[in-house]
mmCIF file of C-alpha atoms and ligand atoms in Angstrom:
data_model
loop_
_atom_site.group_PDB
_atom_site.id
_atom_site.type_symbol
_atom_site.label_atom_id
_atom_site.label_comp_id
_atom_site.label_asym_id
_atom_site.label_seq_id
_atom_site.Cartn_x
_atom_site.Cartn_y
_atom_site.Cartn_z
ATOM 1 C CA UNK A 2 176.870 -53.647 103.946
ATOM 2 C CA UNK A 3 175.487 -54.150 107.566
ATOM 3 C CA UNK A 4 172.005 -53.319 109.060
ATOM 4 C CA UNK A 5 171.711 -52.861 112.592
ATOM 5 C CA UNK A 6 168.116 -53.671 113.479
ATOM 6 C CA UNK A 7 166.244 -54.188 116.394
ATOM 7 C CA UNK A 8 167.220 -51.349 118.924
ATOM 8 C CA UNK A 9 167.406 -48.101 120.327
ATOM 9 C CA UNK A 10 169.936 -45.515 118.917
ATOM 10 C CA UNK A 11 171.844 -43.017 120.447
ATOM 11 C CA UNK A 12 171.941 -39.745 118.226
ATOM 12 C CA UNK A 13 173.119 -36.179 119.712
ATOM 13 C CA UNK A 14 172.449 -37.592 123.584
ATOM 14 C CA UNK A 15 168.733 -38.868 122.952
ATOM 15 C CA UNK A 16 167.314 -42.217 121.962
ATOM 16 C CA UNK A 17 165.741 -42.664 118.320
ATOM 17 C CA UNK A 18 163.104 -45.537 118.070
ATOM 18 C CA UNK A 19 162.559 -47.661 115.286
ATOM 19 C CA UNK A 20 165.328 -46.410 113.794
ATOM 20 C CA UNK A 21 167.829 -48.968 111.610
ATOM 21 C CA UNK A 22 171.716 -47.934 110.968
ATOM 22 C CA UNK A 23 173.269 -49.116 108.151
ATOM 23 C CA UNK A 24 176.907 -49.504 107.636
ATOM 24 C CA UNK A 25 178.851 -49.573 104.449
ATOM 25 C CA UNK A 26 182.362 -50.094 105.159
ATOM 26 C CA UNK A 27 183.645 -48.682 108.085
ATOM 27 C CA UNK A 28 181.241 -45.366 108.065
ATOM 28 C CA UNK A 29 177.762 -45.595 108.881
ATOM 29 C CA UNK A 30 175.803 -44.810 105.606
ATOM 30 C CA UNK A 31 172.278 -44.002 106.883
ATOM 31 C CA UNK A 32 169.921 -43.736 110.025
ATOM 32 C CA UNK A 33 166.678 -45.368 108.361
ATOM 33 C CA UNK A 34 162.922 -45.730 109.524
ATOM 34 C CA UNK A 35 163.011 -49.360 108.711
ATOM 35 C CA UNK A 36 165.971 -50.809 106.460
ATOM 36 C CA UNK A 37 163.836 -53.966 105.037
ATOM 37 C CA UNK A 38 164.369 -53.498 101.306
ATOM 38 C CA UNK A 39 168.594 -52.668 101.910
ATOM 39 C CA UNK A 40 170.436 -55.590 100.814
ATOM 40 C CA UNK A 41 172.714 -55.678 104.096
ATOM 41 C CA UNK A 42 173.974 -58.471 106.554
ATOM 42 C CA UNK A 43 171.412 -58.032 109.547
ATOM 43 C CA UNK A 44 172.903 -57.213 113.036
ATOM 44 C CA UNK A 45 170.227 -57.805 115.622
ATOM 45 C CA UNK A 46 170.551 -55.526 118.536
ATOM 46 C CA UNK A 47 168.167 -57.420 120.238
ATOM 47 C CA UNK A 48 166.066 -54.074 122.047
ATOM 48 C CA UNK A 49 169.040 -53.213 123.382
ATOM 49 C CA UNK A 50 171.204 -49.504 123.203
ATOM 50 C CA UNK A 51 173.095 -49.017 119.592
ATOM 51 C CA UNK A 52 175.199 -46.804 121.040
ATOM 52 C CA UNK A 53 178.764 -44.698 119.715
ATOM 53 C CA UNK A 54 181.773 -46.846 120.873
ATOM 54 C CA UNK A 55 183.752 -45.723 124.052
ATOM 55 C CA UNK A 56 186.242 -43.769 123.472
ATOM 56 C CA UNK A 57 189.272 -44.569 126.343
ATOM 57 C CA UNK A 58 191.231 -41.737 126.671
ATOM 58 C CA UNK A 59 193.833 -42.953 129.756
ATOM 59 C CA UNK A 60 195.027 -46.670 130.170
ATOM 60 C CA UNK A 61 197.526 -48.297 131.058
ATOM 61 C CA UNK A 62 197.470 -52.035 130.466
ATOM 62 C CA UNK A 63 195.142 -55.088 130.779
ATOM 63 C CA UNK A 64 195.688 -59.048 131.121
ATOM 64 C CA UNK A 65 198.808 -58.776 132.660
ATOM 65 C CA UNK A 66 200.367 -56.266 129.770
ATOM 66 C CA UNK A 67 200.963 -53.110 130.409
ATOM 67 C CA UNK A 68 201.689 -50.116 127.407
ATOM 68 C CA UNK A 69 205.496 -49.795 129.035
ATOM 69 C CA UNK A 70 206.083 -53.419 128.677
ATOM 70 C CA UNK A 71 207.750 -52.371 125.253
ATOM 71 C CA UNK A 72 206.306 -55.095 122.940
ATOM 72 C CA UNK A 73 203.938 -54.988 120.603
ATOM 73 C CA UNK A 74 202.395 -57.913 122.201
ATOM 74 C CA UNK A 75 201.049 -55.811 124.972
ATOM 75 C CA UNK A 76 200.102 -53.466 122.949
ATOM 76 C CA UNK A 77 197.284 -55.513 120.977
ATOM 77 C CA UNK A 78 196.036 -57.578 123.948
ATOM 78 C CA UNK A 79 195.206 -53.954 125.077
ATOM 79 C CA UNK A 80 193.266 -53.350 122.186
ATOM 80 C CA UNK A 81 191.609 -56.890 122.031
ATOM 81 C CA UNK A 82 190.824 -56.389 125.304
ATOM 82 C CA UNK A 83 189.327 -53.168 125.464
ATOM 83 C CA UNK A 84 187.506 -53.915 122.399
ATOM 84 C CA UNK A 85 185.597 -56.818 124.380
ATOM 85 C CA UNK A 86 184.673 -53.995 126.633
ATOM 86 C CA UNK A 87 182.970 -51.845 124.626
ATOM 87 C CA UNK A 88 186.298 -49.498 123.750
ATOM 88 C CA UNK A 89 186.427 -48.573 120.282
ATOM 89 C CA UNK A 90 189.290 -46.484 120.022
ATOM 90 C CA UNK A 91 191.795 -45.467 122.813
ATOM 91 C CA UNK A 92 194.632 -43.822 123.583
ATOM 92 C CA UNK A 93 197.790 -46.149 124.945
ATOM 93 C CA UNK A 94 198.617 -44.522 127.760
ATOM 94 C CA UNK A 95 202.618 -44.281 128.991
ATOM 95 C CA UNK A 96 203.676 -43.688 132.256
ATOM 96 C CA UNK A 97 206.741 -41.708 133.695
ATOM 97 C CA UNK A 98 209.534 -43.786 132.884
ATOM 98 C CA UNK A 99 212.774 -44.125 131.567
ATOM 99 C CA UNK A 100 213.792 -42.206 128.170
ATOM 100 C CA UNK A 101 214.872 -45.810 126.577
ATOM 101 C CA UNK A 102 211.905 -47.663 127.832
ATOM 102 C CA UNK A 103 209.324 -44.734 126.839
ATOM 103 C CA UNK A 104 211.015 -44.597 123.258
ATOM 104 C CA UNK A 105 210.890 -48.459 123.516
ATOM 105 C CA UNK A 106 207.113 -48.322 123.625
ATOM 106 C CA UNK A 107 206.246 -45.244 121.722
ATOM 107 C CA UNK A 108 208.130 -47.542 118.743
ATOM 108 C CA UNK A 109 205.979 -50.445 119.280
ATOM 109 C CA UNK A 110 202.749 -48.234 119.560
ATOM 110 C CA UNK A 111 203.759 -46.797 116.198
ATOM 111 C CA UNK A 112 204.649 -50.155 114.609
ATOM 112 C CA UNK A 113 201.387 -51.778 116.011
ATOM 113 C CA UNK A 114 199.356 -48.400 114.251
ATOM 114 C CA UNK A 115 201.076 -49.054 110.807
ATOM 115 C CA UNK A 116 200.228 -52.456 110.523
ATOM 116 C CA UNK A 117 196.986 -55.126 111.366
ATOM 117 C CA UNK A 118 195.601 -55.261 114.485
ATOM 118 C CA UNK A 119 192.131 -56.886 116.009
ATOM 119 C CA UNK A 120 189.832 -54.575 118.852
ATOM 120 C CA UNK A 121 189.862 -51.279 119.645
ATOM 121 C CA UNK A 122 191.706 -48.522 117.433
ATOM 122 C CA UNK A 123 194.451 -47.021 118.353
ATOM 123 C CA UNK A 124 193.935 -42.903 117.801
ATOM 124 C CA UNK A 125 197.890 -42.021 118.957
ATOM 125 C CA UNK A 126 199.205 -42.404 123.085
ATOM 126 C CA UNK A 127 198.618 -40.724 125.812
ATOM 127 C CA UNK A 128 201.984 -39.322 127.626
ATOM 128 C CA UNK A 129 201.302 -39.374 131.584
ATOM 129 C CA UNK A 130 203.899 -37.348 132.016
ATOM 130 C CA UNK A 131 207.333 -37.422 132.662
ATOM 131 C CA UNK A 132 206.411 -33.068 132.580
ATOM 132 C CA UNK A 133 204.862 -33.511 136.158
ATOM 133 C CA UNK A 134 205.855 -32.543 139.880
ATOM 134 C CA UNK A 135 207.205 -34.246 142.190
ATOM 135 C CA UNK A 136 204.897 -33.548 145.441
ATOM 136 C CA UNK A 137 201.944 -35.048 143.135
ATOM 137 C CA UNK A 138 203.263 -37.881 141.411
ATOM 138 C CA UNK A 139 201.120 -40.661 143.112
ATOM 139 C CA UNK A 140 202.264 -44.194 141.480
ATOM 140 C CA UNK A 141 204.430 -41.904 138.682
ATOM 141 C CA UNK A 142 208.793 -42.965 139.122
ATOM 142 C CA UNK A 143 210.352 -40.206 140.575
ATOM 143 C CA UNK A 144 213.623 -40.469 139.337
ATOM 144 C CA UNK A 145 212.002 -40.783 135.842
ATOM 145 C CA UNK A 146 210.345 -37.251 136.006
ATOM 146 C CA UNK A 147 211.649 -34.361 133.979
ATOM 147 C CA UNK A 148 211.408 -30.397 133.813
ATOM 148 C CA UNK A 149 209.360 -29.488 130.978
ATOM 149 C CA UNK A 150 211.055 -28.170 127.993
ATOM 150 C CA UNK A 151 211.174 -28.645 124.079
ATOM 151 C CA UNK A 152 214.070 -30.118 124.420
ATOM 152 C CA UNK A 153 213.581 -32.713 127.323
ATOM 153 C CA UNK A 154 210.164 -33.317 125.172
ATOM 154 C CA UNK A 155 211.698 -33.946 121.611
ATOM 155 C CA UNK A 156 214.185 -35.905 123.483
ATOM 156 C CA UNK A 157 211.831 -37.966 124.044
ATOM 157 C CA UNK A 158 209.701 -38.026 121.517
ATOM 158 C CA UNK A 159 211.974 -37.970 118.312
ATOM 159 C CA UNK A 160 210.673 -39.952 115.411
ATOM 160 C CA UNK A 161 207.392 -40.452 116.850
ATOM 161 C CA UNK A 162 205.725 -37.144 117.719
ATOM 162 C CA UNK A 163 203.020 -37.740 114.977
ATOM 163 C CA UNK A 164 201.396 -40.324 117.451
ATOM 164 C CA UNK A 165 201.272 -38.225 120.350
ATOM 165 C CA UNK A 166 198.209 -37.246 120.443
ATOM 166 C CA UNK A 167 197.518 -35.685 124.652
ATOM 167 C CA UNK A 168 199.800 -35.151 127.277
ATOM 168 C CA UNK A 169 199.438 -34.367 131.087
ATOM 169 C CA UNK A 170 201.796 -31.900 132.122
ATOM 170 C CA UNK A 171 201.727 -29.901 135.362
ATOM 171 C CA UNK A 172 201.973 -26.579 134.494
ATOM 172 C CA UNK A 173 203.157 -24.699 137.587
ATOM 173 C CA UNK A 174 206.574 -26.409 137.032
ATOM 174 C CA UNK A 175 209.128 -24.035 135.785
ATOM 175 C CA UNK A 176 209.390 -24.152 131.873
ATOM 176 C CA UNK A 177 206.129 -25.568 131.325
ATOM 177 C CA UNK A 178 204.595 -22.197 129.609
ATOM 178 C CA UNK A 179 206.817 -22.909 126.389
ATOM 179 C CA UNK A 180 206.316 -26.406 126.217
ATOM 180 C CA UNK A 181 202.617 -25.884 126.563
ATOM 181 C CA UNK A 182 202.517 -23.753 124.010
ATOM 182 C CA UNK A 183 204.586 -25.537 121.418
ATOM 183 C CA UNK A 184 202.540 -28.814 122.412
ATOM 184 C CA UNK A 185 199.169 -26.846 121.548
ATOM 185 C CA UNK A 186 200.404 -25.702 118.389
ATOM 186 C CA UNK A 187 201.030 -28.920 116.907
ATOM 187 C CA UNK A 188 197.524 -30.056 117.720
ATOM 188 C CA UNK A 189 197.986 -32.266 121.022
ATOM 189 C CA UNK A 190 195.561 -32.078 124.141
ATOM 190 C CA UNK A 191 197.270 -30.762 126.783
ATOM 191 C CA UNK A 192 196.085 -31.954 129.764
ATOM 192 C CA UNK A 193 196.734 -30.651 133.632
ATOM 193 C CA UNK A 194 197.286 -33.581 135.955
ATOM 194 C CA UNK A 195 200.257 -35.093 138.251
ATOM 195 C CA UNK A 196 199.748 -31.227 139.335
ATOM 196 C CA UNK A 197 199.946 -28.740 142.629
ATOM 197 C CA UNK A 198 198.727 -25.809 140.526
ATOM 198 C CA UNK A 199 196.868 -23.353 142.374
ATOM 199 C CA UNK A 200 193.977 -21.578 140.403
ATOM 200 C CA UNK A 201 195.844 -18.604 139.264
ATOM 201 C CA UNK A 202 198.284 -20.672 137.589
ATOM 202 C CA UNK A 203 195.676 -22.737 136.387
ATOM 203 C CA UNK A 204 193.574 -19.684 134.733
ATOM 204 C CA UNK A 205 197.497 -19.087 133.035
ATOM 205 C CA UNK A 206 197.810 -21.938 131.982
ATOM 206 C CA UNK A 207 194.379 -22.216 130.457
ATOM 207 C CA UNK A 208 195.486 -19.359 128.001
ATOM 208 C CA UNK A 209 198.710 -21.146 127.319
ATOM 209 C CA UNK A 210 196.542 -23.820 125.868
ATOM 210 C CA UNK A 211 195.726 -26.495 128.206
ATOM 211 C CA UNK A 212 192.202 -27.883 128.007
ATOM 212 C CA UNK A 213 191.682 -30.705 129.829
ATOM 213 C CA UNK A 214 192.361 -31.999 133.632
ATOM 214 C CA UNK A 215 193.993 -35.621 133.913
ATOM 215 C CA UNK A 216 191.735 -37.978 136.292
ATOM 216 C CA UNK A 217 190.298 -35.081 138.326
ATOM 217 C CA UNK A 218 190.525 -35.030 142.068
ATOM 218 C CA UNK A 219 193.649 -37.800 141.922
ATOM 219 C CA UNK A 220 196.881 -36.541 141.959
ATOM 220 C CA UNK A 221 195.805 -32.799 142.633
ATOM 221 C CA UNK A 222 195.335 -30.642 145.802
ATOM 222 C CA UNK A 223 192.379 -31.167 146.994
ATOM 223 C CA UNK A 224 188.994 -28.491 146.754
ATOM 224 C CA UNK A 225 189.255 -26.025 149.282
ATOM 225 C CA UNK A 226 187.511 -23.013 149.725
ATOM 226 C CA UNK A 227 189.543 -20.598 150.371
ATOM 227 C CA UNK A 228 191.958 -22.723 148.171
ATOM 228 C CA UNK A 229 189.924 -24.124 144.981
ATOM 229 C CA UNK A 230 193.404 -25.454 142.624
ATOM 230 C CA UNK A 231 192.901 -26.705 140.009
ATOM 231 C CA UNK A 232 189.406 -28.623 140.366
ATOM 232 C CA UNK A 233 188.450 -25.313 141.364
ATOM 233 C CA UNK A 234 189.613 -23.795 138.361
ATOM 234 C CA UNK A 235 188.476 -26.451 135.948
ATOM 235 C CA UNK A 236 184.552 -26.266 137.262
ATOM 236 C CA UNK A 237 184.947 -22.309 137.250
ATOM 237 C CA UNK A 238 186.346 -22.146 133.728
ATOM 238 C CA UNK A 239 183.929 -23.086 131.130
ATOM 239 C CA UNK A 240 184.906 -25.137 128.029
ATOM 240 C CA UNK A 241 187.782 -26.802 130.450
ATOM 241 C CA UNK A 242 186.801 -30.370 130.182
ATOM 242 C CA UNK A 243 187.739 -32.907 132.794
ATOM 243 C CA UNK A 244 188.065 -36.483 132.908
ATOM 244 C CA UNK A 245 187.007 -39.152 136.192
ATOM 245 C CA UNK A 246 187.846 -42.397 136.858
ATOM 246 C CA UNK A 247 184.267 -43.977 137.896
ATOM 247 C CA UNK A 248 185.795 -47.279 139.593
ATOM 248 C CA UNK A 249 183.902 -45.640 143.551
ATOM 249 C CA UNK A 250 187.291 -45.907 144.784
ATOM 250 C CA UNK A 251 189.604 -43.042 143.174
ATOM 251 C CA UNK A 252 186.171 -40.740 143.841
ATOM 252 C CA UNK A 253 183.030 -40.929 146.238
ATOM 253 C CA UNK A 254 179.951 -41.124 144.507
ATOM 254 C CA UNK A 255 178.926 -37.465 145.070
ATOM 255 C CA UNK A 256 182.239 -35.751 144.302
ATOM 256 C CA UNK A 257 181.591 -37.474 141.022
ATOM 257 C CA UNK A 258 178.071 -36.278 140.776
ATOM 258 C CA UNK A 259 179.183 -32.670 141.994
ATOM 259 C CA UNK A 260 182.046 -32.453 139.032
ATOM 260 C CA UNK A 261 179.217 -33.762 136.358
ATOM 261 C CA UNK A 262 176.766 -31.285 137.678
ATOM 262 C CA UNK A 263 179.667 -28.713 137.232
ATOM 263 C CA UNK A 264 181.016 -29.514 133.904
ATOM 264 C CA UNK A 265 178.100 -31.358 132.399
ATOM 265 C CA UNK A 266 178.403 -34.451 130.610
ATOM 266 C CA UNK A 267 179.479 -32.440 127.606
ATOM 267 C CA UNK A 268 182.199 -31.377 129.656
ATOM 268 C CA UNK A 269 183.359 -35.197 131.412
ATOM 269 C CA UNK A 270 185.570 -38.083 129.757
ATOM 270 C CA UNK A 271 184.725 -40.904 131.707
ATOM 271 C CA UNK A 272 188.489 -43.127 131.494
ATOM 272 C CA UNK A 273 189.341 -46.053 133.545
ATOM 273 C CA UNK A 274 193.193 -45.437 134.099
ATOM 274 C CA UNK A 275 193.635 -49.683 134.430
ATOM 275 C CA UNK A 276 196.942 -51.332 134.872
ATOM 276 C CA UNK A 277 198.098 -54.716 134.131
ATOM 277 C CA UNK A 278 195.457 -56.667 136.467
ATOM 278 C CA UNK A 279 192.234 -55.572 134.784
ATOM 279 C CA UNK A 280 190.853 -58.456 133.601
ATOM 280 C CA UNK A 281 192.680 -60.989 135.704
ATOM 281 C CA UNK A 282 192.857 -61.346 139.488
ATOM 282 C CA UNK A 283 194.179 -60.211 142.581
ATOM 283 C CA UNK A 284 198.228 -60.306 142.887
ATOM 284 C CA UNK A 285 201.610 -58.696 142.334
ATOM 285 C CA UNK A 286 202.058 -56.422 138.733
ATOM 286 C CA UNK A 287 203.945 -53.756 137.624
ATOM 287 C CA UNK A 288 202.223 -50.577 136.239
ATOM 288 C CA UNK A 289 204.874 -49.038 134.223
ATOM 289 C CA UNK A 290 208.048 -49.890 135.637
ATOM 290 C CA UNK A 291 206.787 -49.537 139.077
ATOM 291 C CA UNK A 292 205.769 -52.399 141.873
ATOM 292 C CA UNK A 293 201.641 -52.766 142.389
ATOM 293 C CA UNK A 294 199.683 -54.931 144.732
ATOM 294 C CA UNK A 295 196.378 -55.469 143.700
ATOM 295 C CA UNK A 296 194.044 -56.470 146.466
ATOM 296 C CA UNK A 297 190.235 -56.711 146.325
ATOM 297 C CA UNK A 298 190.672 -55.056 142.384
ATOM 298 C CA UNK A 299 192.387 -51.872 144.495
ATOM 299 C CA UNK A 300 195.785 -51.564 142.933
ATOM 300 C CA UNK A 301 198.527 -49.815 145.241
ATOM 301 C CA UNK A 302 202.269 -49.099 144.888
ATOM 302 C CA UNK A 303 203.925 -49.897 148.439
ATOM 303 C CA UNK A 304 203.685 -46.498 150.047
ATOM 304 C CA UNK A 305 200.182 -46.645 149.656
ATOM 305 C CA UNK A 306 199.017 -44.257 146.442
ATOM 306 C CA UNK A 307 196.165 -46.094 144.100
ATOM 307 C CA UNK A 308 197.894 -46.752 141.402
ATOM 308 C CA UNK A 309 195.754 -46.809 138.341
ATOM 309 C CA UNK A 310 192.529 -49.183 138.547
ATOM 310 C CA UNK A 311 191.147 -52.144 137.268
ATOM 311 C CA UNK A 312 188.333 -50.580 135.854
ATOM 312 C CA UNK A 313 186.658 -51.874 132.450
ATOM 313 C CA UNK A 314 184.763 -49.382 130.406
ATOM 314 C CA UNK A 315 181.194 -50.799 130.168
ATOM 315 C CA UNK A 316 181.985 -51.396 134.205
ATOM 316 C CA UNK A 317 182.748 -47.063 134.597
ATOM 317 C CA UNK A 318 179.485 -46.417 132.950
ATOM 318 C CA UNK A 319 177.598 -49.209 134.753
ATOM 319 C CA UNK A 320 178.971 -47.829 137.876
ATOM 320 C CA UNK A 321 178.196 -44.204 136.841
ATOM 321 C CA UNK A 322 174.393 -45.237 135.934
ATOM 322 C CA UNK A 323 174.299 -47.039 139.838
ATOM 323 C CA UNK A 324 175.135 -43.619 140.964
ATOM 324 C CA UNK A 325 172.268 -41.972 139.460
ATOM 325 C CA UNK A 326 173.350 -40.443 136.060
ATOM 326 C CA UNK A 327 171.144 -40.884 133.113
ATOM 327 C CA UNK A 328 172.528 -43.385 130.243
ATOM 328 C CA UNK A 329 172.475 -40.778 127.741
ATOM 329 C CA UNK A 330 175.073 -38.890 129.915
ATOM 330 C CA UNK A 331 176.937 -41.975 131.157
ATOM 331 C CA UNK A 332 177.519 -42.716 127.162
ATOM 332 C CA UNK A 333 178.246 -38.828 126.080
ATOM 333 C CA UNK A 334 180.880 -38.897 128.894
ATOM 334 C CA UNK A 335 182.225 -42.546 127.599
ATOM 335 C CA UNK A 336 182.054 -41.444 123.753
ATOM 336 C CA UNK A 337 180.752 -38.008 122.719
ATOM 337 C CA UNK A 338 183.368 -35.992 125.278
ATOM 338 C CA UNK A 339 186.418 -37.981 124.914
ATOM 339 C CA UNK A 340 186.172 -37.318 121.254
ATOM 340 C CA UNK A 341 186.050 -33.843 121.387
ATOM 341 C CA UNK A 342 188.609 -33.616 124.252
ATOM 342 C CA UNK A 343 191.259 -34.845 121.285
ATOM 343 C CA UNK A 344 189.517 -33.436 118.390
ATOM 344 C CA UNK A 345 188.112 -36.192 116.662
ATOM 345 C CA UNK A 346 184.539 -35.730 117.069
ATOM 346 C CA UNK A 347 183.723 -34.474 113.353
ATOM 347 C CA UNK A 348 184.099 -38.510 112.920
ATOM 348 C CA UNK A 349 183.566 -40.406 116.352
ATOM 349 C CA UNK A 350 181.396 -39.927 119.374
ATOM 350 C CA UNK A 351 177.664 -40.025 117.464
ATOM 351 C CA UNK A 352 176.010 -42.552 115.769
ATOM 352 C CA UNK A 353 175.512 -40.175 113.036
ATOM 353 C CA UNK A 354 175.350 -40.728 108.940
ATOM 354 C CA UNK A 355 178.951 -40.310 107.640
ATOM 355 C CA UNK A 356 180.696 -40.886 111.093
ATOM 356 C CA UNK A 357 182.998 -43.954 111.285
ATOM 357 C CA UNK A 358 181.172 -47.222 112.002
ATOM 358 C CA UNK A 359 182.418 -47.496 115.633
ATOM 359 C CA UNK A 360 179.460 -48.819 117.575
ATOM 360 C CA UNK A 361 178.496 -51.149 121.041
ATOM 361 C CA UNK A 362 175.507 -52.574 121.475
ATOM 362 C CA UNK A 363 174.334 -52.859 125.207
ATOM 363 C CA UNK A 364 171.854 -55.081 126.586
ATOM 364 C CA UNK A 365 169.423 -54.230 129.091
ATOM 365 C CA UNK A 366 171.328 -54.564 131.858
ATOM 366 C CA UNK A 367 174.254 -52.722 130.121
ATOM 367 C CA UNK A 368 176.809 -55.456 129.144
ATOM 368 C CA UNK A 369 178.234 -55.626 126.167
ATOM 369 C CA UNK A 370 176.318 -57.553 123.114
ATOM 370 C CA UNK A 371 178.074 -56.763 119.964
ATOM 371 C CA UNK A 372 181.063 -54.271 119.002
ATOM 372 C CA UNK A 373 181.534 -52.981 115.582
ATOM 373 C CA UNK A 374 185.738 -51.220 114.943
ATOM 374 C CA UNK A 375 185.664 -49.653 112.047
ATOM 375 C CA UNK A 376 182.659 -51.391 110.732
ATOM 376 C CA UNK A 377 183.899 -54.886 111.983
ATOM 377 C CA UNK A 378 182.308 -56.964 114.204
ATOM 378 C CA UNK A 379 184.507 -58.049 116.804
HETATM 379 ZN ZN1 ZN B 11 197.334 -43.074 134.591
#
């Protein structure tokens, strides 16, 4: 058993004082007022935030890997590296590519699952795409993207559909009502993103099953008035959760602040969409199977389009607190929302007895101390 001692805990989106967790496994066992006479290895937080892991619900690589590299290699040094971040569990995150090299790494992903693995755990993938359109595809391969249908999507998926676990789609794109539905009714988050939907499509497509917008404002039209699409849709339409990348490039500060006042932070997944050069410097990388220049930590494809960031988790909610958001939002939008976005928050997203021992401790000035997976400290 472990004893976390010394801190503030996050519980339900407010701070308990004097408050010890204990950890028996990988589930936390009790909250405690004052664990002295538990027979537990002592984990001093050091005054600092006890706080539910971050949940990463859109990324693409790290350290020079990227999720399409197709090894399992890549795969882990995501999860290592994410883990060092504050990341607790995430969701590999493919982009639109080839049918061979998707299957390549949906196999790894699955192989990686099965077996040991250090860092952050891996819940199932994230498919960014290839159900998308064309006019929105931003740093997504073209020739790569394909018209939503069962088929096209068991095609693809074949032998490994119990790891998908979300999937952004753009619905307006002819045969996307079926394959919404199907996805929905075998439990994955369908996601709108990569998308020119206008809102009446949107409010369709809401009732079809999707729930959740992929990195709002990118790769959408933009809010208009007379025009609102489907950011417009998603703030209108309540229990439609979206998710930002907080890097103060992809988004100005107060369209940022505008969506959280919309949706809440019960209603915001905070992701950081990073490619191959988080972690590492400027240079050349591929994101996917696609060209990127990174320059000043702004990743680009040639034509222009941001493509993905290099974003670290405990940097989004730094960068989300600089902006004037309370902590105890910044960490319900890194942990509590993402959770429920795929469904897993009966077990992650709370530092709660019973929930699974996935926990960061922050320091004052919000880096990361310690990080428990699973009850391990990493
Ligand atoms: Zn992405």
């Amino acid at each position: 058993m472990k004893v976390i001692k010394n801190g503030i805990v996050f519980k339900d989106g407010r701070w308990l004082k004097d408050v010890d967790v204990l950890v028996d496994g990988n589930i936390i066992k009790d909250l405690l007022d004052g664990a002295d006479n538990v027979d537990a290895e002592v984990i001093d937080a050091n005054g600092g935030f006890v706080c539910p892991g971050f949940i990463n619900l859109h990324i693409h690589g790290a350290m020079g890997y990227d999720v399409m590299d197709g090894t399992e290699d890549a795969i882990k040094e995501i999860a290592k590296f994410s883990a060092e971040h504050g990341t607790t569990s995430f969701l590999p995150t493919t982009t639109t590519g080839s049918i061979g090299r998707t299957r390549k790494s949906l196999e790894m992903i699955k192989n990686v699952m099965k077996g040991k693995y250090e860092g952050a755990q891996i819940l199932g993938v994230h498919l960014e795409g290839p159900f998308i359109n064309r006019e929105y595809k931003g740093a997504q391969m073209e020739e790569h993207i394909q018209r939503p249908s069962i088929d096209n999507y068991l095609n693809l998926t074949h032998g490994f559909e119990d790891i998908v676990k979300h999937i952004t789609v753009a619905p307006e794109v002819e045969g996307a009502e079926e394959l919404i539905k199907y996805l929905k009714d075998k439990g994955i988050t369908v996601s709108m993103g990569h998308t020119g939907a206008d809102y009446d499509t949107c409010m369709k497509a809401f009732e079809w099953g999707v729930s959740h917008v992929t990195h709002c404002y990118n790769g959408m039209v933009s809010l208009h008035h007379r025009n609102p699409g489907v950011i417009g849709a998603a703030f209108d339409r309540e229990g439609i959760t979206v998710e930002l990348i907080t890097d103060l490039i992809h988004i100005h500060p107060a369209m940022l602040r505008l969506a959280i006042k919309a949706k809440g932070a019960g209603g915001t997944a905070i992701v950081t969409d990073s490619m191959a050069a988080t972690g590492l410097g400027d240079g050349q990388y591929l994101l996917g199977e696609k060209q990127v220049w990174v320059k000043d930590g702004i990743a680009r494809i040639e034509e222009g389009n941001l493509a993905g960031s290099t974003l670290t988790h405990d940097g989004a909610l730094r960068n989300i607190v600089d902006i004037g958001m309370s902590l105890e939002d910044g960490i319900t939008m890194l942990s509590t929302t993402p959770a429920k976005v795929i469904g897993v928050d009966d077990h992650k997203g709370n530092i709660e007895k019973g929930y699974d021992a996935d926990i960061v401790i922050l320091d004052r000035d919000l880096k990361v101390d310690k990080v428990l997976v699973q009850g391990d400290l990493i």
